[in-house]
Coordinates of C-alpha atoms in Angstrom, one line a residue:
Chain A
M387 CA -4.1 13.9 64.3
T388 CA -3.8 13.4 60.6
T389 CA -3.9 9.7 59.6
L390 CA -2.1 8.1 56.7
R391 CA -5.5 7.2 55.1
Q392 CA -6.3 11.0 55.0
L393 CA -3.1 11.9 53.5
T394 CA -3.4 9.4 50.7
R395 CA -6.0 9.3 48.0
P396 CA -8.6 6.5 47.9
W397 CA -7.7 4.0 45.2
R398 CA -9.4 4.3 41.9
P399 CA -9.4 1.9 39.0
M400 CA -8.0 4.8 36.7
S401 CA -7.3 8.4 36.6
Y402 CA -10.0 10.9 35.9
G403 CA -10.7 10.9 32.2
F404 CA -8.7 7.8 31.6
L405 CA -5.4 9.3 30.7
D406 CA -2.8 9.9 33.4
S407 CA -2.1 13.5 34.4
S408 CA 1.3 13.6 32.7
A409 CA -0.3 12.5 29.2
K410 CA -3.0 15.1 29.6
R411 CA -0.5 17.9 30.7
E412 CA 1.5 17.0 27.4
L413 CA -1.4 16.9 25.1
R414 CA -2.7 20.3 26.5
R415 CA 0.7 21.9 25.9
K416 CA 0.6 20.5 22.4
L417 CA -2.9 21.7 21.7
L418 CA -1.9 25.2 22.9
K419 CA 1.0 25.2 20.5
A420 CA -1.4 23.9 17.7
I421 CA -3.9 26.7 18.5
A422 CA -0.9 29.2 18.4
I423 CA 0.4 28.1 15.0
P424 CA -2.9 27.4 13.0
G425 CA -2.8 24.5 10.6
C426 CA 0.9 23.4 11.8
Q427 CA 1.2 19.8 12.6
I428 CA 2.4 19.2 16.1
P429 CA 3.9 15.9 17.1
Y430 CA 2.8 14.3 20.3
A431 CA 3.2 11.1 22.2
S432 CA -0.1 9.3 21.3
R433 CA -1.0 7.0 24.2
E434 CA -2.6 3.5 24.1
V435 CA -6.4 3.9 24.6
P436 CA -8.7 0.8 24.8
M437 CA -9.4 1.1 21.1
A438 CA -7.5 0.1 17.9
R439 CA -5.3 2.5 16.1
G440 CA -7.3 3.8 13.2
W441 CA -10.7 3.9 15.1
G442 CA -10.2 7.5 16.3
T443 CA -7.5 7.1 19.0
G444 CA -6.3 10.6 18.2
G445 CA -9.6 12.2 18.5
L446 CA -10.4 10.2 21.8
Q447 CA -7.3 11.3 23.5
V448 CA -7.9 15.1 22.7
T449 CA -11.5 14.7 23.8
L450 CA -10.3 12.9 27.1
T451 CA -7.9 15.7 27.7
L452 CA -10.7 18.4 27.4
L453 CA -13.5 16.8 29.3
K454 CA -14.7 17.9 32.8
P455 CA -17.6 16.7 34.7
S456 CA -19.9 19.5 33.5
S457 CA -19.1 18.7 29.9
V458 CA -21.9 17.6 27.5
V459 CA -20.3 15.3 24.8
K460 CA -21.7 14.2 21.3
V461 CA -19.9 11.7 19.1
I462 CA -20.5 11.4 15.4
D463 CA -19.5 8.7 12.9
Q464 CA -19.9 9.9 9.3
G465 CA -22.8 12.1 10.5
A466 CA -24.6 9.5 12.4
D467 CA -24.9 9.6 16.2
E468 CA -26.1 6.0 16.6
G469 CA -23.3 4.2 14.8
V470 CA -21.6 1.4 16.8
N471 CA -18.3 3.2 17.0
A472 CA -20.0 6.5 17.9
V473 CA -22.0 4.9 20.8
S474 CA -19.1 3.1 22.1
I475 CA -16.9 6.1 22.2
R476 CA -19.8 8.4 23.7
H477 CA -20.4 5.8 26.4
F478 CA -16.7 5.4 27.2
L479 CA -16.2 9.3 27.4
A480 CA -19.2 9.5 29.8
K481 CA -18.1 6.7 31.9
V482 CA -14.6 8.0 32.5
S483 CA -15.3 11.7 32.9
G484 CA -18.8 11.8 34.3
A485 CA -19.9 14.0 31.3
R486 CA -23.3 14.0 30.1
E487 CA -24.1 12.4 26.7
T488 CA -26.2 14.2 23.8
I489 CA -27.0 13.8 20.2
D490 CA -28.0 17.5 20.0
T491 CA -25.4 19.6 18.4
C492 CA -26.7 22.8 20.1
E493 CA -26.5 21.2 23.5
A494 CA -23.0 19.6 23.2
T495 CA -19.8 21.4 24.5
I496 CA -17.6 19.0 22.9
I497 CA -18.2 17.2 19.6
Q498 CA -15.9 14.4 18.6
S499 CA -16.6 13.6 14.9
R500 CA -15.4 11.0 12.2
H501 CA -15.6 12.7 8.8
R502 CA -18.4 15.2 9.2
V503 CA -19.0 18.8 10.6
P504 CA -22.6 19.1 12.0
E505 CA -25.0 21.0 9.8
E506 CA -25.9 23.3 12.8
V507 CA -23.8 26.3 13.2
M508 CA -21.4 25.7 16.2
R509 CA -21.0 28.4 18.9
N510 CA -17.9 30.0 20.3
D511 CA -18.2 27.9 23.6
Q512 CA -18.2 24.6 21.6
I513 CA -15.3 22.5 20.6
L514 CA -15.0 20.3 17.5
V515 CA -12.6 17.4 17.6
L516 CA -12.1 15.7 14.3
Q517 CA -10.5 12.3 14.0
V518 CA -7.8 12.2 11.3
P519 CA -6.4 9.1 9.6
E520 CA -3.8 10.8 7.5
P521 CA -2.7 14.4 8.8
E522 CA -0.1 15.1 6.1
P523 CA -1.6 16.8 3.1
L524 CA 1.7 16.3 1.2
R525 CA 1.7 12.5 1.7
P526 CA 0.5 11.9 -2.0
V527 CA 3.3 14.0 -3.4
E528 CA 6.2 13.4 -1.0
H529 CA 6.6 10.0 1.0
H530 CA 9.5 11.3 3.2
I531 CA 8.3 12.8 6.3
S532 CA 11.4 15.0 6.8
A533 CA 11.2 16.2 3.2
A534 CA 7.4 17.1 3.7
R535 CA 8.4 18.9 6.8
Q536 CA 10.8 20.9 4.9
M537 CA 8.3 21.7 2.3
H538 CA 5.9 22.9 4.9
A539 CA 8.7 25.0 6.3
D540 CA 9.1 26.6 2.7
A541 CA 5.4 26.8 2.2
D542 CA 6.3 24.6 -1.0
Y543 CA 2.9 23.5 -2.0
A544 CA 3.3 23.6 -5.8
R545 CA 2.9 19.9 -6.1
L546 CA -0.5 20.1 -4.3
W547 CA -1.7 22.6 -7.0
L548 CA -0.2 20.3 -9.4
I549 CA -2.6 17.6 -8.3
L550 CA -5.6 19.9 -8.9
Y551 CA -4.1 20.7 -12.3
E552 CA -3.9 17.0 -13.3
Q553 CA -7.5 16.5 -12.2
M554 CA -8.6 19.5 -14.4
V555 CA -6.7 18.3 -17.3
R556 CA -7.9 14.7 -17.1
T557 CA -11.5 15.1 -16.3
G558 CA -12.2 18.8 -16.7
R559 CA -13.0 19.3 -13.1
I560 CA -11.6 19.1 -9.6
M561 CA -12.1 15.4 -8.5
Q562 CA -10.7 15.8 -4.9
A563 CA -13.8 14.6 -2.8
T564 CA -12.5 14.6 0.7
E565 CA -9.4 15.7 2.6
Y566 CA -9.4 18.7 0.3
P567 CA -6.2 20.6 1.1
S568 CA -6.8 23.9 2.6
L569 CA -4.7 26.8 3.4
V570 CA -5.0 28.0 7.1
N571 CA -4.3 31.5 8.1
G572 CA -2.6 32.1 4.9
R573 CA 0.4 30.0 5.8
Y574 CA 0.1 26.1 6.4
V575 CA -1.9 23.8 4.3
M576 CA -3.8 21.2 6.1
S577 CA -5.6 18.1 5.4
P578 CA -9.1 18.8 7.0
S579 CA -9.5 15.2 7.6
P580 CA -11.9 13.1 5.3
I581 CA -14.7 15.4 5.7
P582 CA -16.6 16.1 2.4
R583 CA -16.0 19.4 0.4
W584 CA -19.4 20.4 1.6
D585 CA -18.0 20.8 5.2
V586 CA -14.7 22.7 4.4
P587 CA -16.2 26.1 4.1
K588 CA -17.8 25.6 7.7
L589 CA -14.3 25.8 9.1
H590 CA -13.6 29.3 7.6
M591 CA -13.9 32.1 10.1
A592 CA -15.9 29.7 12.2
H593 CA -16.8 30.8 15.9
H594 CA -15.7 27.5 17.3
L595 CA -12.4 25.9 18.0
T596 CA -11.6 22.9 15.7
L597 CA -8.9 20.4 16.9
L598 CA -7.7 17.7 14.4
S599 CA -5.8 14.8 15.9
A600 CA -4.3 11.6 14.2
G601 CA -3.5 8.9 17.0
R602 CA -1.8 6.5 14.7
E603 CA 0.5 9.3 13.1
K604 CA 0.8 11.1 16.4
R605 CA 0.2 14.5 15.1
L606 CA -2.4 17.1 16.0
Y607 CA -3.2 20.6 14.5
A608 CA -5.9 23.2 15.0
V609 CA -8.1 25.9 13.5
P610 CA -8.7 28.5 16.1
P611 CA -11.9 30.5 16.1
F612 CA -12.1 33.2 13.4
T613 CA -9.3 31.9 11.3
R614 CA -9.2 31.8 7.5
V615 CA -9.5 28.3 6.0
E616 CA -9.3 28.5 2.3
P617 CA -9.5 25.4 0.0
L618 CA -6.8 25.5 -2.7
A619 CA -8.5 26.6 -5.8
F620 CA -7.3 28.2 -9.1
C621 CA -8.5 31.9 -9.6
D622 CA -10.5 31.0 -12.6
V623 CA -11.9 27.6 -11.4
P624 CA -13.7 28.3 -8.1
Y625 CA -14.0 25.8 -5.2
R626 CA -17.3 23.8 -5.6
V627 CA -19.2 21.8 -2.9
E628 CA -21.1 18.7 -3.6
D629 CA -24.3 19.4 -5.7
H630 CA -26.8 18.4 -2.9
A631 CA -29.0 21.4 -3.0
H632 CA -31.8 19.8 -4.8
L633 CA -31.9 16.4 -2.8
T634 CA -34.6 15.9 -0.2
C635 CA -34.2 13.8 2.9
S636 CA -36.8 10.8 2.4
R637 CA -37.3 10.6 6.4
S638 CA -37.5 14.2 7.4
G639 CA -38.5 15.9 4.3
L640 CA -35.7 18.5 4.9
N641 CA -33.7 19.6 1.8
G642 CA -30.6 21.6 1.1
Y643 CA -28.2 19.6 3.3
F644 CA -25.6 16.9 2.8
M645 CA -27.3 13.7 2.1
N646 CA -26.3 9.9 2.2
E647 CA -27.5 8.0 -0.8
V648 CA -29.5 4.8 -0.1
P649 CA -29.6 2.6 -3.2
Q650 CA -32.9 0.9 -3.7
D651 CA -33.9 -2.6 -5.2
D652 CA -35.3 -0.9 -8.3
G653 CA -32.0 0.7 -9.2
G654 CA -33.1 4.1 -8.0
S655 CA -31.9 5.9 -4.8
L656 CA -33.4 7.5 -1.8
F657 CA -31.6 10.1 0.2
E658 CA -31.3 10.6 3.9
L659 CA -29.8 13.6 5.9
S660 CA -26.2 12.7 6.7
D661 CA -26.4 14.5 10.0
S662 CA -28.7 12.1 12.0
G663 CA -28.9 14.5 14.8
L664 CA -30.5 17.1 12.7
C665 CA -32.8 14.5 11.1
Q666 CA -34.0 13.2 14.5
K667 CA -34.8 16.7 15.6
A668 CA -36.7 17.5 12.4
L669 CA -38.9 14.3 12.9
R670 CA -39.6 15.1 16.4
R671 CA -40.6 18.6 15.5
A672 CA -42.8 17.2 12.8
A673 CA -44.5 14.9 15.4
G674 CA -45.3 18.0 17.4
E675 CA -42.5 18.2 19.9
D676 CA -41.2 21.6 20.7
V677 CA -37.6 20.9 19.6
P678 CA -35.1 23.8 19.0
I679 CA -33.2 23.6 15.8
G680 CA -30.2 26.0 15.7
P681 CA -29.2 28.0 12.7
T682 CA -27.5 26.0 10.0
W683 CA -24.5 26.7 7.8
Y684 CA -26.2 26.0 4.6
R685 CA -29.8 27.0 3.5
N686 CA -31.3 25.4 0.6
G687 CA -27.8 24.2 -0.5
V688 CA -26.3 27.7 -0.3
M689 CA -23.8 28.6 2.3
Chain B
M286 CA 13.7 41.3 -5.0
N287 CA 15.7 40.6 -1.8
L288 CA 16.4 36.9 -2.2
I289 CA 17.5 36.3 1.4
E290 CA 14.8 38.1 3.2
S291 CA 11.9 37.2 1.0
P292 CA 9.3 35.2 3.2
P293 CA 8.4 31.7 1.8
F294 CA 4.8 32.6 1.0
K295 CA 5.5 35.7 -1.2
R296 CA 6.0 34.9 -4.8
D297 CA 7.6 37.5 -7.2
L298 CA 6.1 36.5 -10.6
D299 CA 6.5 39.9 -12.2
A300 CA 10.1 40.3 -11.3
P301 CA 12.1 42.3 -14.0
K302 CA 13.9 40.0 -16.2
L303 CA 17.6 39.8 -17.1
N304 CA 19.6 42.9 -17.7
C305 CA 22.0 41.8 -20.4
T306 CA 24.8 44.6 -20.2
E307 CA 27.2 42.5 -18.1
P308 CA 28.3 38.8 -17.9
V309 CA 25.2 36.7 -17.1
L310 CA 27.2 34.3 -15.2
T311 CA 30.6 34.9 -13.2
M312 CA 32.1 32.1 -11.2
R313 CA 35.4 32.8 -9.4
S314 CA 37.8 30.4 -7.4
V315 CA 35.3 27.6 -7.1
S316 CA 36.7 24.5 -5.5
H317 CA 35.1 21.4 -4.0
R318 CA 36.2 18.1 -2.6
F319 CA 34.3 14.8 -2.5
G320 CA 36.3 13.2 0.4
D321 CA 39.9 12.9 -0.8
V322 CA 38.9 13.7 -4.4
R323 CA 39.3 17.1 -5.6
A324 CA 36.3 17.5 -8.0
L325 CA 36.8 21.2 -8.7
N326 CA 40.0 23.1 -8.3
N327 CA 39.8 26.9 -8.4
V328 CA 37.7 27.0 -11.4
D329 CA 36.7 30.4 -13.0
V330 CA 33.9 30.7 -15.5
T331 CA 32.3 33.6 -17.2
V332 CA 29.4 33.4 -19.5
Y333 CA 28.2 36.4 -21.6
P334 CA 24.7 37.2 -22.8
G335 CA 23.4 35.2 -25.6
E336 CA 26.4 32.9 -25.9
V337 CA 26.5 29.1 -25.7
L338 CA 29.4 28.0 -23.6
G339 CA 30.5 24.4 -24.1
I340 CA 32.3 22.4 -21.4
V341 CA 34.0 19.3 -22.5
G342 CA 36.3 16.9 -20.7
E343 CA 36.7 13.3 -19.7
S344 CA 34.6 11.4 -17.2
G345 CA 35.3 12.6 -13.7
S346 CA 36.7 16.0 -14.9
G347 CA 34.2 18.0 -12.9
K348 CA 31.9 19.1 -15.7
S349 CA 28.7 17.8 -14.2
T350 CA 29.7 19.0 -10.7
L351 CA 30.2 22.4 -12.1
L352 CA 26.9 22.4 -13.7
R353 CA 25.2 21.4 -10.5
M354 CA 27.0 24.3 -8.8
M355 CA 25.6 26.6 -11.5
N356 CA 22.2 25.2 -10.9
L357 CA 22.7 25.9 -7.1
E358 CA 21.9 22.2 -6.4
D359 CA 25.1 21.8 -4.7
I360 CA 27.3 24.4 -2.7
P361 CA 31.1 24.2 -3.2
D362 CA 33.6 24.3 -0.4
Q363 CA 34.6 27.8 -1.6
G364 CA 33.9 30.1 -4.5
D365 CA 31.7 33.0 -5.6
Y366 CA 29.0 33.0 -7.9
R367 CA 27.0 35.9 -9.4
L368 CA 24.2 35.9 -12.0
A369 CA 23.1 39.2 -13.6
I370 CA 19.8 39.3 -12.1
P371 CA 18.2 42.5 -10.9
G372 CA 18.5 42.6 -7.1
A373 CA 20.8 39.6 -6.8
T374 CA 24.2 41.3 -6.0
Q375 CA 25.5 38.9 -3.4
N376 CA 27.4 35.6 -3.8
L377 CA 24.7 33.2 -4.7
F378 CA 26.5 30.4 -2.8
A379 CA 25.7 32.3 0.4
L380 CA 22.1 32.2 -0.1
D381 CA 19.8 30.1 2.2
R382 CA 18.3 26.9 0.7
F383 CA 14.9 28.5 0.1
A384 CA 16.2 31.6 -1.7
R385 CA 18.5 29.2 -3.8
R386 CA 15.4 27.2 -4.8
M387 CA 13.2 30.3 -5.6
L388 CA 16.2 31.6 -7.8
R389 CA 16.6 28.4 -9.4
A390 CA 12.9 28.1 -10.2
R391 CA 12.7 31.6 -11.6
H392 CA 15.9 32.2 -13.3
I393 CA 17.6 29.0 -14.3
G394 CA 16.4 26.1 -16.5
I395 CA 18.0 22.8 -16.8
V396 CA 17.8 19.8 -19.2
Y397 CA 19.2 16.6 -17.6
Q398 CA 20.8 13.8 -19.6
N399 CA 18.3 11.4 -17.7
P400 CA 14.7 12.8 -18.0
H401 CA 13.7 10.9 -14.8
L402 CA 15.7 13.5 -13.0
G403 CA 14.0 16.4 -14.4
L404 CA 10.5 15.2 -14.9
L405 CA 7.4 13.7 -13.1
M406 CA 7.1 10.8 -15.4
R407 CA 3.5 9.9 -14.4
N408 CA 2.1 13.4 -14.6
S409 CA 1.0 15.0 -17.7
S410 CA 3.6 16.7 -19.8
S411 CA 1.9 19.9 -19.6
G412 CA 1.7 19.2 -15.7
N413 CA 5.6 19.2 -15.7
V414 CA 5.7 22.7 -17.3
A415 CA 2.9 23.9 -15.1
E416 CA 4.8 22.9 -12.0
R417 CA 7.5 25.3 -12.8
L418 CA 4.8 28.0 -13.3
L419 CA 3.1 27.0 -10.0
I420 CA 6.4 27.2 -7.9
S421 CA 6.7 30.8 -9.3
G422 CA 3.1 31.7 -8.1
E423 CA 1.0 31.3 -11.0
R424 CA -2.7 30.4 -9.9
R425 CA -4.8 30.8 -13.0
F426 CA -5.5 27.6 -14.7
S427 CA -6.0 29.2 -18.1
A428 CA -2.7 30.9 -17.9
L429 CA -1.0 27.7 -16.9
R430 CA -2.3 26.1 -19.9
S431 CA -1.6 28.9 -22.3
R432 CA 2.0 29.3 -21.1
A433 CA 2.6 25.6 -21.2
R434 CA 1.4 25.6 -24.8
E435 CA 3.9 28.5 -25.6
A436 CA 6.8 26.7 -24.1
F437 CA 5.7 23.4 -25.9
D438 CA 5.6 25.4 -29.2
A439 CA 9.1 26.8 -28.5
S440 CA 10.5 23.4 -27.9
E441 CA 8.6 22.0 -31.0
F442 CA 6.7 19.5 -29.0
P443 CA 3.5 18.4 -30.8
L444 CA 0.8 20.3 -28.8
E445 CA -1.8 17.4 -29.3
R446 CA 0.4 15.3 -27.0
M447 CA 0.9 17.9 -24.2
D448 CA -1.2 16.1 -21.8
A449 CA 0.4 12.7 -22.3
P450 CA 2.6 11.6 -19.4
P451 CA 6.4 11.7 -20.3
I452 CA 6.7 7.9 -19.6
E453 CA 4.6 7.1 -22.8
L454 CA 7.0 9.5 -24.9
S455 CA 10.1 8.7 -26.7
G456 CA 13.5 9.8 -25.4
G457 CA 13.7 12.7 -27.8
M458 CA 10.1 13.8 -26.8
Q459 CA 11.0 13.6 -23.1
Q460 CA 14.0 15.9 -23.8
R461 CA 11.6 18.3 -25.6
V462 CA 9.3 18.3 -22.5
Q463 CA 12.3 19.1 -20.3
L464 CA 13.3 21.8 -22.8
A465 CA 9.7 23.2 -22.6
K466 CA 9.7 23.0 -18.7
A467 CA 13.2 24.8 -18.7
L468 CA 11.9 27.6 -21.0
A469 CA 8.5 28.1 -19.3
L470 CA 9.8 31.2 -17.3
E471 CA 12.2 32.5 -19.9
P472 CA 15.1 31.7 -17.8
A473 CA 18.3 33.9 -17.6
L474 CA 20.4 30.8 -18.0
L475 CA 19.7 27.5 -19.7
L476 CA 21.9 24.6 -18.5
L477 CA 22.1 21.5 -20.8
D478 CA 23.8 18.4 -19.3
E479 CA 24.3 16.0 -21.9
P480 CA 21.1 16.6 -23.7
T481 CA 21.5 14.3 -26.5
T482 CA 23.2 11.4 -24.9
G483 CA 21.5 8.3 -25.4
L484 CA 19.5 9.3 -28.3
D485 CA 19.9 8.0 -31.8
V486 CA 21.6 10.2 -34.4
S487 CA 18.3 11.5 -36.1
V488 CA 16.7 12.4 -32.9
Q489 CA 20.0 14.0 -31.7
A490 CA 19.9 16.2 -34.9
M491 CA 16.2 17.0 -34.2
V492 CA 17.0 18.3 -30.6
L493 CA 20.1 20.1 -31.7
D494 CA 18.0 21.9 -34.4
T495 CA 15.6 22.9 -31.9
L496 CA 18.2 24.3 -29.6
K497 CA 19.8 26.2 -32.6
R498 CA 16.6 27.6 -33.6
L499 CA 15.9 28.6 -30.0
Q500 CA 19.3 30.2 -29.9
R501 CA 18.5 32.1 -33.1
D502 CA 15.0 33.2 -32.2
R503 CA 15.6 34.4 -28.8
P504 CA 19.1 34.9 -27.5
I505 CA 19.2 32.6 -24.5
T506 CA 22.5 32.0 -22.6
M507 CA 23.3 28.4 -22.5
V508 CA 25.8 26.2 -20.9
L509 CA 26.1 22.9 -22.6
V510 CA 28.0 19.9 -21.0
S511 CA 28.7 17.0 -23.5
H512 CA 31.1 14.2 -24.1
D513 CA 30.1 14.6 -27.7
L514 CA 32.7 17.1 -29.4
G515 CA 30.4 17.0 -32.4
V516 CA 27.5 18.5 -30.4
I517 CA 29.8 20.9 -28.7
R518 CA 31.3 22.1 -32.1
T519 CA 27.7 22.4 -33.4
M520 CA 26.3 24.4 -30.7
A521 CA 29.1 26.2 -28.7
D522 CA 30.4 29.8 -29.3
R523 CA 33.1 29.3 -26.7
V524 CA 34.6 26.2 -25.1
I525 CA 36.3 25.3 -21.8
V526 CA 38.2 22.1 -21.5
M527 CA 38.2 20.5 -17.9
R528 CA 40.6 17.8 -16.5
R529 CA 40.8 16.6 -12.9
G530 CA 38.7 19.5 -11.7
R531 CA 40.7 22.2 -13.4
V532 CA 40.1 24.4 -16.5
V533 CA 43.1 23.5 -18.8
E534 CA 42.1 25.4 -21.7
E535 CA 39.5 28.1 -22.7
G536 CA 38.7 29.8 -26.0
L537 CA 36.6 30.2 -29.0
A538 CA 35.0 27.0 -30.4
D539 CA 36.8 27.3 -33.6
Q540 CA 40.1 28.0 -32.0
I541 CA 39.8 25.0 -29.6
F542 CA 38.9 22.6 -32.3
Q543 CA 41.4 23.7 -34.9
D544 CA 44.3 24.9 -33.0
P545 CA 44.2 23.3 -29.5
Q546 CA 47.2 24.5 -27.3
H547 CA 47.1 22.2 -24.3
A548 CA 48.3 18.5 -24.8
Y549 CA 45.0 17.1 -23.2
T550 CA 42.9 19.2 -25.5
Q551 CA 44.9 18.1 -28.5
S552 CA 44.4 14.4 -27.4
L553 CA 40.7 15.1 -26.9
V554 CA 40.2 16.7 -30.1
H555 CA 42.3 14.1 -32.1
A556 CA 40.8 11.2 -30.2
K557 CA 38.9 8.7 -32.6
L558 CA 37.5 5.3 -32.0

């Protein structure tokens, strides 16, 4: 005879993956819609998570929705795996889902990142989740959300081009360092989160799925695999990435990648690989360990 | 160019320009209400290639409302509007918002009385001109610069100041920036809404000189709205007089000013401070 105890689930302190099933269902539907319309911002009901708004709640909700026990999760904060925020989020994700933690880009199945795309090329079985503080690329030129949505509908992006024109007039070059407006699949302009210019070409025709989510602004959008991502650039002023090709990492000796500048007491600077996972692997390999390093998007500073 | 069906991401920079074998602008039976106020009442307007049509009337007579309709900023309750633009054979009031915007950007230039309405005051002056070109699909920086320079040259704006923001310019210079912006794409129709109001007399004269020279050098079709009958007399070939949303008299400028027929026109022409 079936007992009441057998019919009911044992009490658990929280749902699997922290979010309740209806929240996950809603997010998955919105993610599918975002993938179907690349670059289009899809509103969603951003839930409360045990973290303050602005610290990656958007990315966290998307990652929680995608996780399963067999997932391997990596979290990056400005390129670093060992930042306090990255470690806290990674531990939290592992705790609520049973997923394994890693700092190896090649090993991870889901990479949640704040403001960087890893240097190693991602595969088609990997997902990149980018935390986005401001999803609206038109915000600098149009403060009204409804008007901005109308401008997206009309593909009315002249004012974004005008920003680039003004930068060229004032300084002779494009000064947009991060959140470089990029045309996705020839239709919607998106803000690719505050990743540096160096990382934007990595999204173009990439093998992996990129999901971008802003928890505070309650918007998510996506770049599906093999989708065109073209930074806005004048025909006669080509898009340029940061000139880091000649810089060498003072720890690992690697060069030709995006570097962090470390000011020194003597007024000079040292440079370190921004991608700390790659730096660690290079150091371990130099120490004699057999560490596999995957192919990288850039070689000697050239894509 | 099919104005209704063109998708938002296709730009038609090289569309053929105006064919001047018929009236440039034809408006028929345009009526519009703001609540209980009848702003326009069965107004008919025709503008021919190369002419300057002056619109005069007291405040609230419907001049500016009519100009906004011509610029497709507002849609009247009823009426028919045609411009002699290749491919645009339908009533322009029936176009959707996007098609109206593209048509406005490509074929209609406007100079407002208040430069704040027509200019981005903190962008560079050349950026204001470039914006119009960017809307039309120009994506070459060098072309934006050269075409902006040409437009400033045509509007007699000093080229060394073309990158100064309009907020740093005088009222007369701001009007010239508006004029350059309006002329950047060689519009089929140039609308001037009180372009000299608020300027001192010497600057007014300079702006009018520029407009007259433009009119002489390249026969641009203009519609000029002004309170100032002196400005209308200087510029206009033909004049329509409006009162309470109606056209009460229409004729050649000389005829209107020297032999007004309607009592309202007579009082307007003979009014002095």
